[in-house]
Amino acid sequence: MARGLRLLSRAVVRLRPLPVQGPTRGFSASAQEPLHVCVVGSGPAGFYTADRMLKGHEGAQVDIIDRLPTPFGLVRSGVAPDHPETKIVVNQFSRVAANGRCSFFGNVTLGRDVSLSGLREIYHAVVLAYGAESDRSLGIPGEDLKGIHSAREFVWWYNGHPDMCHLSPDLKNTQSAVVLGQGNVALDVARILLRCKTELATTDIADYALDALCGSTIRKVYLVGRRGPVQAACTAKELREILGLKNVRVCIKEADLATSPADEEEMRSSRIQRRVYELLSKAASAHRDNSCNDQKELHFVFFRRPTRFTPSENSSTVGAVELEKTALKVDEVTRKQVAVGTGEFEDLKCGLVLKSIGYKSLPVQGLPFDKIRGVVPNLRGRVMSSESETATVETGLYVVGWLKRGPTGIVATNLHCAEETVASILEDDRKGVLRAPSDSKKHGRTGLVEILEQKNVHFVPFSGWEKIDSKEKMAGQLRNKPREKITTWDGLQKAANE
């Protein structure tokens, strides 16, 4: 209790709003209290929302809560360790957290430590930005066999996420891995499996993951896609990187590169698709006669969809993926080319399968949710009661990021998404929607701390994260790494309280 009160006391002193001398941007002199905003989730969508909220409303006080003791979401646990340039954005987010009107509450889980209804009672606006922390399922036989993981689980494992530090994928008893999907995440996990381990050793990859990868026997990685090279869902930048890996031979069947008039039309309409196809075609030609016994292999497998997983002999571990050959057909409604089965099947032997078929958001109690699309129904970020024509706006409740639009885009995509949601919040506040005269006073941060104290929740403030950050960087210096991540819940909480 005393710890929380001391933290609250410091927060109140540090964040007490200055007296208003006259009308200011987004904050009228007649306002009785600050605009209390709570952002649930501290990934890019959450921090961009906080940043735009603080800049757009001089009377806003923003609290960011996250279930992890560490901030930054997928920038820490999703961005590949060999992409340090993408992680530079945390410097901007740290400046947001240092703003006197912003506060971070780590180790706080929505639905367990505080309810959505509880947050709505104490904040004028609640913005849900907790992203997608589950996975889509293929729904085919054998999906529960050992050796089959989602790409999200594998990514969290090598990035040191505390939920996945004990995953221990078996990389020693097979020479072949199958990655289902050909998007950027699929390319990430394939690249980590194939990249030279001395190069990974100087990244912030989790130490246990580096040890496991150094002992890996995997020599072949198959990237399997339902459609063709024209429809590959990756970006040119990611594709160019994996095609340029040292000591890796790229294998693409020449027949798969044949294009139809519909393919040509798609490439005329999309510069990205055309560039991806050109890179794949060039790689196929460059590697055709360039083989070496000690090379690893990256196989692009097009026009195949998984239909079942089969176990290895006398084992509960996956031994092969049954694939059905597909063909492309133009959908009469969308006019897009879709993959349809041909009835021809083949087995692809492997001992590890990583499913990169999409992340999935999860609902919380009291939140309208479209289970089919995996998003919260919304109108420019305002949460709607449903998708129907008679749906009403959930006053004071907003959504941003993957929970708003689905698991698509890159880190920067969240900036525009956040700007749209914040514009809706500011518009609603100007119209008086968020501060109706009949409403009782909102307590914001003070009310949140009281709730957490009552439930004996030991939240981690941003200063606690800074202790974790400092300890990780110091440990990393000893091994010529940017940081040595603390990968367990207990370890993170201990470091935050030192």
Short mmCIF file of C-alpha atoms in Angstrom, two decimals:
data_model
loop_
_atom_site.label_atom_id
_atom_site.label_comp_id
_atom_site.label_asym_id
_atom_site.label_seq_id
_atom_site.Cartn_x
_atom_site.Cartn_y
_atom_site.Cartn_z
CA MET A 1 0.00 0.00 0.00
CA ALA A 2 2.76 2.43 0.95
CA ARG A 3 4.60 1.76 -2.33
CA GLY A 4 1.56 2.68 -4.42
CA LEU A 5 0.85 5.80 -2.39
CA ARG A 6 4.43 6.99 -2.84
CA LEU A 7 4.19 6.41 -6.60
CA LEU A 8 0.85 8.21 -6.70
CA SER A 9 2.20 11.10 -4.66
CA ARG A 10 5.10 11.58 -7.05
CA ALA A 11 2.78 11.29 -10.06
CA VAL A 12 0.34 13.87 -8.71
CA VAL A 13 3.11 16.34 -7.89
CA ARG A 14 4.78 15.82 -11.24
CA LEU A 15 1.61 15.91 -13.30
CA ARG A 16 -0.46 18.60 -11.59
CA PRO A 17 -1.81 20.75 -14.48
CA LEU A 18 -0.68 24.36 -14.68
CA PRO A 19 -3.26 27.11 -14.12
CA VAL A 20 -4.87 28.13 -17.40
CA GLN A 21 -4.42 31.82 -18.18
CA GLY A 22 -6.84 31.80 -21.09
CA PRO A 23 -8.32 29.55 -23.74
CA THR A 24 -5.74 27.10 -25.12
CA ARG A 25 -5.80 24.71 -27.99
CA GLY A 26 -8.29 21.96 -27.21
CA PHE A 27 -8.75 23.03 -23.59
CA SER A 28 -11.20 25.75 -22.60
CA ALA A 29 -10.66 27.97 -19.60
CA SER A 30 -14.06 26.96 -18.32
CA ALA A 31 -13.17 23.30 -18.09
CA GLN A 32 -13.55 22.03 -14.55
CA GLU A 33 -10.94 19.30 -14.86
CA PRO A 34 -8.35 17.86 -17.27
CA LEU A 35 -9.47 15.49 -19.99
CA HIS A 36 -8.58 12.11 -18.51
CA VAL A 37 -7.64 9.57 -21.19
CA CYS A 38 -6.61 5.96 -20.66
CA VAL A 39 -4.81 4.05 -23.43
CA VAL A 40 -4.85 0.26 -23.01
CA GLY A 41 -1.76 -1.11 -24.72
CA SER A 42 1.71 0.40 -25.05
CA GLY A 43 2.68 -0.69 -28.54
CA PRO A 44 3.06 1.69 -31.49
CA ALA A 45 -0.69 2.29 -31.77
CA GLY A 46 -0.92 3.13 -28.08
CA PHE A 47 2.06 5.46 -28.00
CA TYR A 48 1.14 7.23 -31.22
CA THR A 49 -2.31 7.79 -29.73
CA ALA A 50 -0.83 9.20 -26.53
CA ASP A 51 1.52 11.44 -28.51
CA ARG A 52 -1.22 12.86 -30.72
CA MET A 53 -3.54 13.24 -27.74
CA LEU A 54 -0.99 15.24 -25.74
CA LYS A 55 -0.18 17.45 -28.72
CA GLY A 56 -3.79 17.97 -29.73
CA HIS A 57 -5.26 18.76 -26.30
CA GLU A 58 -3.25 20.83 -23.82
CA GLY A 59 -5.50 19.77 -20.97
CA ALA A 60 -5.25 16.03 -21.62
CA GLN A 61 -3.71 13.71 -19.06
CA VAL A 62 -2.93 10.34 -20.60
CA ASP A 63 -2.33 7.09 -18.74
CA ILE A 64 -1.01 4.08 -20.66
CA ILE A 65 -1.56 0.63 -19.16
CA ASP A 66 -0.07 -2.64 -20.36
CA ARG A 67 -0.16 -6.19 -19.06
CA LEU A 68 3.61 -6.49 -19.48
CA PRO A 69 6.10 -4.76 -17.17
CA THR A 70 7.79 -3.50 -20.35
CA PRO A 71 6.40 -0.93 -22.81
CA PHE A 72 6.53 -0.73 -26.63
CA GLY A 73 4.58 -3.87 -27.55
CA LEU A 74 5.61 -5.43 -30.84
CA VAL A 75 8.58 -3.08 -31.21
CA ARG A 76 10.16 -5.09 -28.37
CA SER A 77 8.55 -8.50 -28.84
CA GLY A 78 7.65 -8.57 -32.56
CA VAL A 79 10.30 -6.72 -34.55
CA ALA A 80 13.06 -9.12 -35.56
CA PRO A 81 16.34 -8.81 -33.62
CA ASP A 82 18.27 -8.23 -36.86
CA HIS A 83 16.15 -5.14 -37.63
CA PRO A 84 17.51 -2.65 -35.08
CA GLU A 85 16.68 0.33 -37.30
CA THR A 86 12.96 -0.39 -36.88
CA LYS A 87 13.34 -0.23 -33.10
CA ILE A 88 14.67 3.33 -33.08
CA VAL A 89 11.07 4.52 -32.76
CA VAL A 90 11.23 3.64 -29.04
CA ASN A 91 13.25 6.83 -28.56
CA GLN A 92 10.23 8.84 -29.71
CA PHE A 93 7.91 6.80 -27.51
CA SER A 94 10.19 7.34 -24.50
CA ARG A 95 9.92 11.09 -25.00
CA VAL A 96 6.14 10.73 -24.95
CA ALA A 97 6.33 8.80 -21.68
CA ALA A 98 8.54 11.54 -20.22
CA ASN A 99 5.84 14.15 -20.83
CA GLY A 100 4.57 15.50 -17.52
CA ARG A 101 0.98 14.74 -18.54
CA CYS A 102 1.65 11.10 -19.40
CA SER A 103 2.09 8.09 -17.13
CA PHE A 104 2.80 4.39 -17.73
CA PHE A 105 1.32 1.54 -15.70
CA GLY A 106 2.96 -1.77 -16.59
CA ASN A 107 1.99 -5.17 -15.20
CA VAL A 108 -1.70 -4.23 -15.32
CA THR A 109 -4.05 -6.62 -17.13
CA LEU A 110 -7.39 -5.42 -18.47
CA GLY A 111 -10.13 -7.77 -17.31
CA ARG A 112 -8.14 -9.14 -14.39
CA ASP A 113 -6.68 -6.16 -12.53
CA VAL A 114 -9.14 -3.58 -13.79
CA SER A 115 -12.35 -3.99 -15.75
CA LEU A 116 -13.31 -2.07 -18.87
CA SER A 117 -16.38 -0.73 -17.09
CA GLY A 118 -14.15 0.37 -14.21
CA LEU A 119 -11.91 2.33 -16.56
CA ARG A 120 -14.89 3.99 -18.23
CA GLU A 121 -16.12 5.18 -14.86
CA ILE A 122 -12.91 7.05 -14.05
CA TYR A 123 -11.78 8.28 -17.50
CA HIS A 124 -13.46 10.57 -20.00
CA ALA A 125 -12.04 8.49 -22.84
CA VAL A 126 -10.71 4.93 -22.95
CA VAL A 127 -8.74 3.94 -26.04
CA LEU A 128 -8.19 0.23 -26.61
CA ALA A 129 -4.86 -0.44 -28.32
CA TYR A 130 -3.94 -3.89 -27.03
CA GLY A 131 -3.52 -5.39 -30.48
CA ALA A 132 -3.65 -9.09 -31.31
CA GLU A 133 -2.18 -11.59 -28.87
CA SER A 134 -3.64 -14.81 -30.24
CA ASP A 135 -3.55 -16.72 -33.52
CA ARG A 136 -5.87 -17.83 -36.25
CA SER A 137 -6.36 -21.56 -36.56
CA LEU A 138 -6.21 -23.64 -39.73
CA GLY A 139 -8.81 -26.05 -38.39
CA ILE A 140 -7.27 -29.10 -40.06
CA PRO A 141 -6.42 -32.56 -38.65
CA GLY A 142 -3.19 -32.88 -36.69
CA GLU A 143 -2.86 -29.22 -35.80
CA ASP A 144 -2.22 -30.14 -32.15
CA LEU A 145 0.84 -32.30 -32.89
CA LYS A 146 4.11 -31.42 -31.20
CA GLY A 147 6.47 -29.40 -33.31
CA ILE A 148 3.71 -27.15 -34.67
CA HIS A 149 3.77 -23.56 -33.43
CA SER A 150 2.34 -20.28 -34.54
CA ALA A 151 4.79 -17.78 -35.97
CA ARG A 152 3.73 -15.40 -33.19
CA GLU A 153 4.84 -17.90 -30.54
CA PHE A 154 8.16 -18.43 -32.30
CA VAL A 155 8.73 -14.69 -32.70
CA TRP A 156 7.90 -14.07 -29.04
CA TRP A 157 10.27 -16.91 -28.12
CA TYR A 158 13.33 -15.55 -29.92
CA ASN A 159 12.48 -11.99 -28.83
CA GLY A 160 12.39 -12.92 -25.14
CA HIS A 161 8.68 -12.36 -24.43
CA PRO A 162 8.03 -13.66 -20.89
CA ASP A 163 5.00 -15.66 -22.05
CA MET A 164 7.14 -17.73 -24.44
CA CYS A 165 10.51 -18.08 -22.69
CA HIS A 166 9.77 -21.78 -22.06
CA LEU A 167 8.52 -22.64 -25.57
CA SER A 168 11.66 -24.64 -26.48
CA PRO A 169 10.97 -25.48 -30.13
CA ASP A 170 12.87 -28.60 -31.19
CA LEU A 171 15.47 -27.46 -33.72
CA LYS A 172 17.84 -30.44 -33.28
CA ASN A 173 15.90 -33.44 -34.58
CA THR A 174 14.99 -32.38 -38.10
CA GLN A 175 16.62 -30.95 -41.18
CA SER A 176 13.47 -29.38 -42.60
CA ALA A 177 11.07 -26.70 -41.38
CA VAL A 178 7.85 -25.59 -43.04
CA VAL A 179 6.56 -22.04 -42.71
CA LEU A 180 2.92 -21.68 -43.75
CA GLY A 181 2.46 -18.22 -45.21
CA GLN A 182 4.55 -15.83 -47.28
CA GLY A 183 4.01 -12.50 -45.55
CA ASN A 184 6.62 -10.44 -43.72
CA VAL A 185 6.29 -12.40 -40.47
CA ALA A 186 6.79 -15.66 -42.37
CA LEU A 187 9.94 -14.22 -43.94
CA ASP A 188 11.12 -13.08 -40.51
CA VAL A 189 10.96 -16.54 -38.94
CA ALA A 190 12.49 -18.20 -42.01
CA ARG A 191 15.33 -15.68 -42.00
CA ILE A 192 16.05 -16.25 -38.30
CA LEU A 193 16.23 -20.01 -38.92
CA LEU A 194 18.65 -19.59 -41.83
CA ARG A 195 20.74 -16.55 -40.94
CA CYS A 196 24.38 -16.95 -39.94
CA LYS A 197 24.41 -17.27 -36.16
CA THR A 198 27.49 -15.07 -35.73
CA GLU A 199 25.40 -12.25 -37.20
CA LEU A 200 22.55 -12.93 -34.77
CA ALA A 201 25.00 -13.00 -31.84
CA THR A 202 25.39 -9.21 -31.96
CA THR A 203 21.63 -8.52 -31.88
CA ASP A 204 19.23 -8.37 -28.92
CA ILE A 205 17.94 -11.90 -29.58
CA ALA A 206 17.18 -13.82 -26.37
CA ASP A 207 20.22 -15.74 -25.14
CA TYR A 208 18.39 -19.09 -24.93
CA ALA A 209 17.12 -18.64 -28.51
CA LEU A 210 20.61 -17.95 -29.82
CA ASP A 211 21.90 -21.07 -28.07
CA ALA A 212 19.12 -23.17 -29.59
CA LEU A 213 19.67 -21.75 -33.08
CA CYS A 214 23.41 -22.37 -32.84
CA GLY A 215 22.63 -26.04 -32.20
CA SER A 216 19.99 -26.25 -34.93
CA THR A 217 20.18 -29.01 -37.53
CA ILE A 218 17.67 -27.33 -39.86
CA ARG A 219 19.10 -27.02 -43.37
CA LYS A 220 15.95 -26.47 -45.43
CA VAL A 221 13.09 -24.04 -44.92
CA TYR A 222 9.97 -24.17 -47.05
CA LEU A 223 7.79 -21.05 -47.39
CA VAL A 224 4.36 -22.30 -48.48
CA GLY A 225 1.72 -20.07 -50.08
CA ARG A 226 -1.79 -20.79 -51.36
CA ARG A 227 -1.40 -18.53 -54.38
CA GLY A 228 1.41 -17.61 -56.74
CA PRO A 229 4.46 -15.33 -56.68
CA VAL A 230 2.44 -12.37 -57.93
CA GLN A 231 0.23 -12.60 -54.85
CA ALA A 232 3.00 -13.13 -52.26
CA ALA A 233 2.04 -10.98 -49.27
CA CYS A 234 5.53 -9.77 -48.34
CA THR A 235 7.13 -6.42 -49.08
CA ALA A 236 10.04 -5.97 -51.45
CA LYS A 237 12.33 -4.84 -48.64
CA GLU A 238 11.78 -7.98 -46.55
CA LEU A 239 12.02 -10.22 -49.60
CA ARG A 240 15.24 -8.63 -50.81
CA GLU A 241 16.81 -9.24 -47.40
CA ILE A 242 16.05 -12.95 -47.20
CA LEU A 243 17.06 -13.51 -50.81
CA GLY A 244 20.45 -12.01 -49.97
CA LEU A 245 21.28 -14.26 -47.01
CA LYS A 246 24.82 -15.64 -46.98
CA ASN A 247 25.30 -19.30 -47.83
CA VAL A 248 21.61 -19.86 -48.62
CA ARG A 249 20.42 -21.24 -51.93
CA VAL A 250 17.00 -20.03 -53.08
CA CYS A 251 14.85 -22.65 -54.81
CA ILE A 252 11.83 -21.67 -56.93
CA LYS A 253 10.16 -23.87 -59.55
CA GLU A 254 10.32 -22.19 -62.94
CA ALA A 255 6.78 -23.31 -63.75
CA ASP A 256 5.46 -21.37 -60.73
CA LEU A 257 6.75 -18.12 -62.26
CA ALA A 258 4.48 -18.36 -65.31
CA THR A 259 1.92 -15.55 -65.28
CA SER A 260 -1.64 -15.30 -66.54
CA PRO A 261 -3.40 -12.23 -68.01
CA ALA A 262 -5.01 -11.75 -64.58
CA ASP A 263 -1.57 -11.79 -62.95
CA GLU A 264 -0.32 -9.21 -65.44
CA GLU A 265 -3.29 -6.99 -64.61
CA GLU A 266 -2.54 -7.27 -60.88
CA MET A 267 1.07 -6.23 -61.46
CA ARG A 268 0.02 -3.27 -63.57
CA SER A 269 -2.20 -2.14 -60.68
CA SER A 270 0.36 -2.70 -57.92
CA ARG A 271 3.98 -1.57 -58.02
CA ILE A 272 4.70 -3.62 -54.86
CA GLN A 273 3.38 -6.86 -56.39
CA ARG A 274 5.33 -6.23 -59.58
CA ARG A 275 8.55 -5.61 -57.64
CA VAL A 276 8.09 -8.74 -55.50
CA TYR A 277 7.54 -10.84 -58.61
CA GLU A 278 10.62 -9.38 -60.28
CA LEU A 279 12.77 -10.15 -57.23
CA LEU A 280 11.56 -13.75 -57.12
CA SER A 281 12.16 -14.22 -60.85
CA LYS A 282 15.66 -12.79 -60.60
CA ALA A 283 16.46 -15.00 -57.58
CA ALA A 284 15.25 -18.10 -59.39
CA SER A 285 17.60 -17.38 -62.30
CA ALA A 286 20.57 -16.45 -60.13
CA HIS A 287 20.42 -19.59 -57.99
CA ARG A 288 19.48 -22.09 -60.70
CA ASP A 289 23.04 -23.24 -61.37
CA ASN A 290 24.59 -22.05 -58.13
CA SER A 291 24.55 -24.93 -55.68
CA CYS A 292 27.01 -26.03 -53.01
CA ASN A 293 26.85 -28.96 -50.61
CA ASP A 294 27.32 -26.85 -47.49
CA GLN A 295 24.60 -24.35 -48.40
CA LYS A 296 21.30 -24.16 -46.60
CA GLU A 297 18.17 -24.01 -48.76
CA LEU A 298 15.17 -21.68 -48.89
CA HIS A 299 12.30 -23.10 -50.93
CA PHE A 300 9.40 -20.94 -52.10
CA VAL A 301 6.46 -23.29 -52.56
CA PHE A 302 3.57 -21.71 -54.44
CA PHE A 303 0.05 -22.92 -55.25
CA ARG A 304 -0.23 -25.21 -52.22
CA ARG A 305 -2.51 -25.22 -49.18
CA PRO A 306 -2.20 -27.42 -46.08
CA THR A 307 -4.94 -30.00 -45.55
CA ARG A 308 -3.57 -32.07 -42.67
CA PHE A 309 -0.55 -32.67 -40.49
CA THR A 310 0.69 -36.23 -40.08
CA PRO A 311 2.88 -37.52 -37.24
CA SER A 312 6.27 -39.08 -37.67
CA GLU A 313 6.49 -42.84 -37.12
CA ASN A 314 5.78 -43.91 -33.53
CA SER A 315 5.63 -40.29 -32.42
CA SER A 316 3.24 -37.50 -31.48
CA THR A 317 5.52 -35.04 -33.27
CA VAL A 318 4.73 -33.70 -36.73
CA GLY A 319 6.43 -35.60 -39.53
CA ALA A 320 4.86 -34.10 -42.63
CA VAL A 321 2.38 -31.61 -43.99
CA GLU A 322 -0.14 -32.80 -46.55
CA LEU A 323 -0.54 -30.13 -49.22
CA GLU A 324 -3.25 -29.78 -51.82
CA LYS A 325 -2.28 -28.23 -55.14
CA THR A 326 -4.28 -25.12 -55.93
CA ALA A 327 -5.20 -23.05 -58.95
CA LEU A 328 -6.24 -19.42 -59.16
CA LYS A 329 -9.79 -18.43 -59.96
CA VAL A 330 -11.29 -14.94 -60.19
CA ASP A 331 -13.88 -14.37 -57.48
CA GLU A 332 -17.09 -13.10 -59.07
CA VAL A 333 -17.80 -10.71 -56.20
CA THR A 334 -14.39 -9.25 -55.32
CA ARG A 335 -12.85 -9.78 -58.79
CA LYS A 336 -9.68 -10.89 -57.01
CA GLN A 337 -7.86 -14.13 -57.72
CA VAL A 338 -8.42 -16.75 -55.03
CA ALA A 339 -6.90 -20.19 -54.55
CA VAL A 340 -9.12 -23.23 -55.11
CA GLY A 341 -8.18 -26.85 -54.53
CA THR A 342 -7.49 -29.15 -57.47
CA GLY A 343 -7.86 -32.48 -55.66
CA GLU A 344 -4.17 -33.33 -56.10
CA PHE A 345 -2.19 -33.93 -52.91
CA GLU A 346 1.43 -34.35 -51.87
CA ASP A 347 3.34 -34.69 -48.60
CA LEU A 348 6.12 -32.37 -47.50
CA LYS A 349 8.26 -33.97 -44.81
CA CYS A 350 9.40 -31.82 -41.89
CA GLY A 351 9.92 -31.84 -38.13
CA LEU A 352 8.94 -28.24 -37.44
CA VAL A 353 5.97 -26.21 -38.66
CA LEU A 354 5.45 -22.48 -38.07
CA LYS A 355 1.98 -21.19 -38.97
CA SER A 356 2.14 -17.61 -40.20
CA ILE A 357 -1.51 -17.30 -41.16
CA GLY A 358 -2.47 -14.25 -39.15
CA TYR A 359 -2.72 -12.85 -35.64
CA LYS A 360 -6.07 -12.65 -33.86
CA SER A 361 -7.37 -10.10 -31.37
CA LEU A 362 -9.30 -11.20 -28.31
CA PRO A 363 -12.34 -9.47 -26.77
CA VAL A 364 -12.75 -8.43 -23.15
CA GLN A 365 -15.95 -8.36 -21.14
CA GLY A 366 -18.17 -5.45 -22.05
CA LEU A 367 -16.53 -4.80 -25.43
CA PRO A 368 -18.48 -5.17 -28.70
CA PHE A 369 -16.50 -7.53 -30.91
CA ASP A 370 -16.77 -8.91 -34.43
CA LYS A 371 -15.56 -12.50 -33.99
CA ILE A 372 -15.48 -13.18 -37.72
CA ARG A 373 -13.26 -10.22 -38.63
CA GLY A 374 -11.46 -10.21 -35.27
CA VAL A 375 -11.92 -6.47 -34.76
CA VAL A 376 -14.00 -4.07 -32.69
CA PRO A 377 -16.80 -2.48 -34.74
CA ASN A 378 -15.98 1.20 -35.02
CA LEU A 379 -16.57 4.40 -36.93
CA ARG A 380 -13.30 6.32 -37.33
CA GLY A 381 -12.13 4.87 -34.03
CA ARG A 382 -15.39 5.34 -32.10
CA VAL A 383 -16.53 1.97 -30.79
CA MET A 384 -19.97 0.98 -32.06
CA SER A 385 -22.37 -1.32 -30.24
CA SER A 386 -22.42 -3.66 -33.26
CA GLU A 387 -21.97 -3.82 -37.03
CA SER A 388 -25.68 -3.38 -37.71
CA GLU A 389 -27.29 -0.31 -39.26
CA THR A 390 -28.97 0.48 -35.95
CA ALA A 391 -25.70 0.38 -33.99
CA THR A 392 -25.04 3.17 -31.52
CA VAL A 393 -21.80 4.81 -30.44
CA GLU A 394 -20.30 3.65 -27.14
CA THR A 395 -19.65 7.09 -25.66
CA GLY A 396 -16.11 7.60 -24.44
CA LEU A 397 -14.85 4.28 -25.82
CA TYR A 398 -12.39 4.20 -28.71
CA VAL A 399 -10.15 1.75 -30.53
CA VAL A 400 -6.90 1.98 -32.47
CA GLY A 401 -4.34 -0.29 -34.16
CA TRP A 402 -4.88 -3.95 -35.00
CA LEU A 403 -7.94 -4.11 -32.76
CA LYS A 404 -9.45 -1.39 -34.96
CA ARG A 405 -8.45 -2.46 -38.47
CA GLY A 406 -7.09 -6.02 -38.18
CA PRO A 407 -3.45 -7.25 -38.05
CA THR A 408 -2.15 -5.41 -41.10
CA GLY A 409 0.45 -2.79 -41.91
CA ILE A 410 3.84 -1.84 -40.53
CA VAL A 411 4.81 0.13 -37.41
CA ALA A 412 4.26 3.48 -39.15
CA THR A 413 0.76 2.45 -40.30
CA ASN A 414 -0.36 2.98 -36.73
CA LEU A 415 0.43 6.70 -36.92
CA HIS A 416 -2.35 7.50 -39.38
CA CYS A 417 -4.64 5.09 -37.54
CA ALA A 418 -3.97 6.92 -34.24
CA GLU A 419 -4.46 10.34 -35.81
CA GLU A 420 -7.92 9.33 -37.00
CA THR A 421 -8.96 8.02 -33.58
CA VAL A 422 -7.57 11.05 -31.75
CA ALA A 423 -9.41 13.36 -34.17
CA SER A 424 -12.65 11.62 -33.15
CA ILE A 425 -11.85 12.06 -29.45
CA LEU A 426 -11.08 15.76 -29.90
CA GLU A 427 -14.24 16.28 -31.94
CA ASP A 428 -16.35 14.56 -29.29
CA ASP A 429 -14.79 16.65 -26.55
CA ARG A 430 -15.42 19.89 -28.46
CA LYS A 431 -19.06 18.89 -28.82
CA GLY A 432 -19.35 18.24 -25.08
CA VAL A 433 -20.00 14.53 -25.57
CA LEU A 434 -17.31 13.44 -23.13
CA ARG A 435 -18.21 15.86 -20.33
CA ALA A 436 -21.96 15.89 -20.02
CA PRO A 437 -23.18 18.16 -17.18
CA SER A 438 -24.88 15.23 -15.48
CA ASP A 439 -21.66 13.21 -15.33
CA SER A 440 -19.85 12.85 -12.05
CA LYS A 441 -16.25 14.00 -11.78
CA LYS A 442 -13.74 11.67 -13.41
CA HIS A 443 -10.75 10.84 -11.24
CA GLY A 444 -8.44 9.49 -13.94
CA ARG A 445 -5.00 8.52 -12.67
CA THR A 446 -5.88 8.87 -9.01
CA GLY A 447 -8.86 6.60 -9.47
CA LEU A 448 -6.77 4.02 -11.33
CA VAL A 449 -4.15 3.86 -8.59
CA GLU A 450 -6.90 3.43 -5.98
CA ILE A 451 -8.32 0.47 -7.92
CA LEU A 452 -4.89 -1.13 -8.27
CA GLU A 453 -4.13 -0.57 -4.58
CA GLN A 454 -7.41 -2.20 -3.56
CA LYS A 455 -6.51 -5.27 -5.62
CA ASN A 456 -2.88 -5.26 -4.44
CA VAL A 457 -1.59 -4.94 -8.00
CA HIS A 458 2.12 -4.09 -8.11
CA PHE A 459 2.20 -1.95 -11.21
CA VAL A 460 5.45 -0.96 -12.90
CA PRO A 461 5.83 2.78 -13.63
CA PHE A 462 8.00 4.03 -16.47
CA SER A 463 10.83 4.55 -13.99
CA GLY A 464 10.62 0.81 -13.32
CA TRP A 465 10.99 0.12 -17.05
CA GLU A 466 14.02 2.43 -17.10
CA LYS A 467 15.64 0.22 -14.46
CA ILE A 468 14.94 -2.86 -16.60
CA ASP A 469 16.29 -1.04 -19.65
CA SER A 470 19.48 -0.02 -17.87
CA LYS A 471 20.13 -3.51 -16.51
CA GLU A 472 19.57 -5.14 -19.92
CA LYS A 473 21.91 -2.70 -21.67
CA MET A 474 24.64 -3.18 -19.09
CA ALA A 475 24.41 -6.96 -19.47
CA GLY A 476 24.45 -6.57 -23.25
CA GLN A 477 27.67 -4.57 -23.21
CA LEU A 478 29.48 -7.55 -21.73
CA ARG A 479 28.51 -9.66 -24.77
CA ASN A 480 28.76 -7.02 -27.51
CA LYS A 481 24.97 -6.85 -27.83
CA PRO A 482 22.57 -3.87 -27.68
CA ARG A 483 20.98 -5.50 -24.64
CA GLU A 484 20.59 -8.87 -22.95
CA LYS A 485 16.86 -9.18 -22.45
CA ILE A 486 15.37 -10.26 -19.17
CA THR A 487 12.93 -12.92 -20.29
CA THR A 488 10.93 -14.03 -17.24
CA TRP A 489 8.08 -12.36 -15.39
CA ASP A 490 9.87 -12.67 -12.05
CA GLY A 491 13.10 -11.32 -13.49
CA LEU A 492 11.40 -8.29 -15.04
CA GLN A 493 9.48 -7.44 -11.89
CA LYS A 494 12.58 -7.86 -9.72
CA ALA A 495 14.62 -5.57 -11.99
CA ALA A 496 11.85 -2.96 -12.02
CA ASN A 497 11.83 -2.81 -8.20
CA GLU A 498 15.58 -2.70 -7.60
#
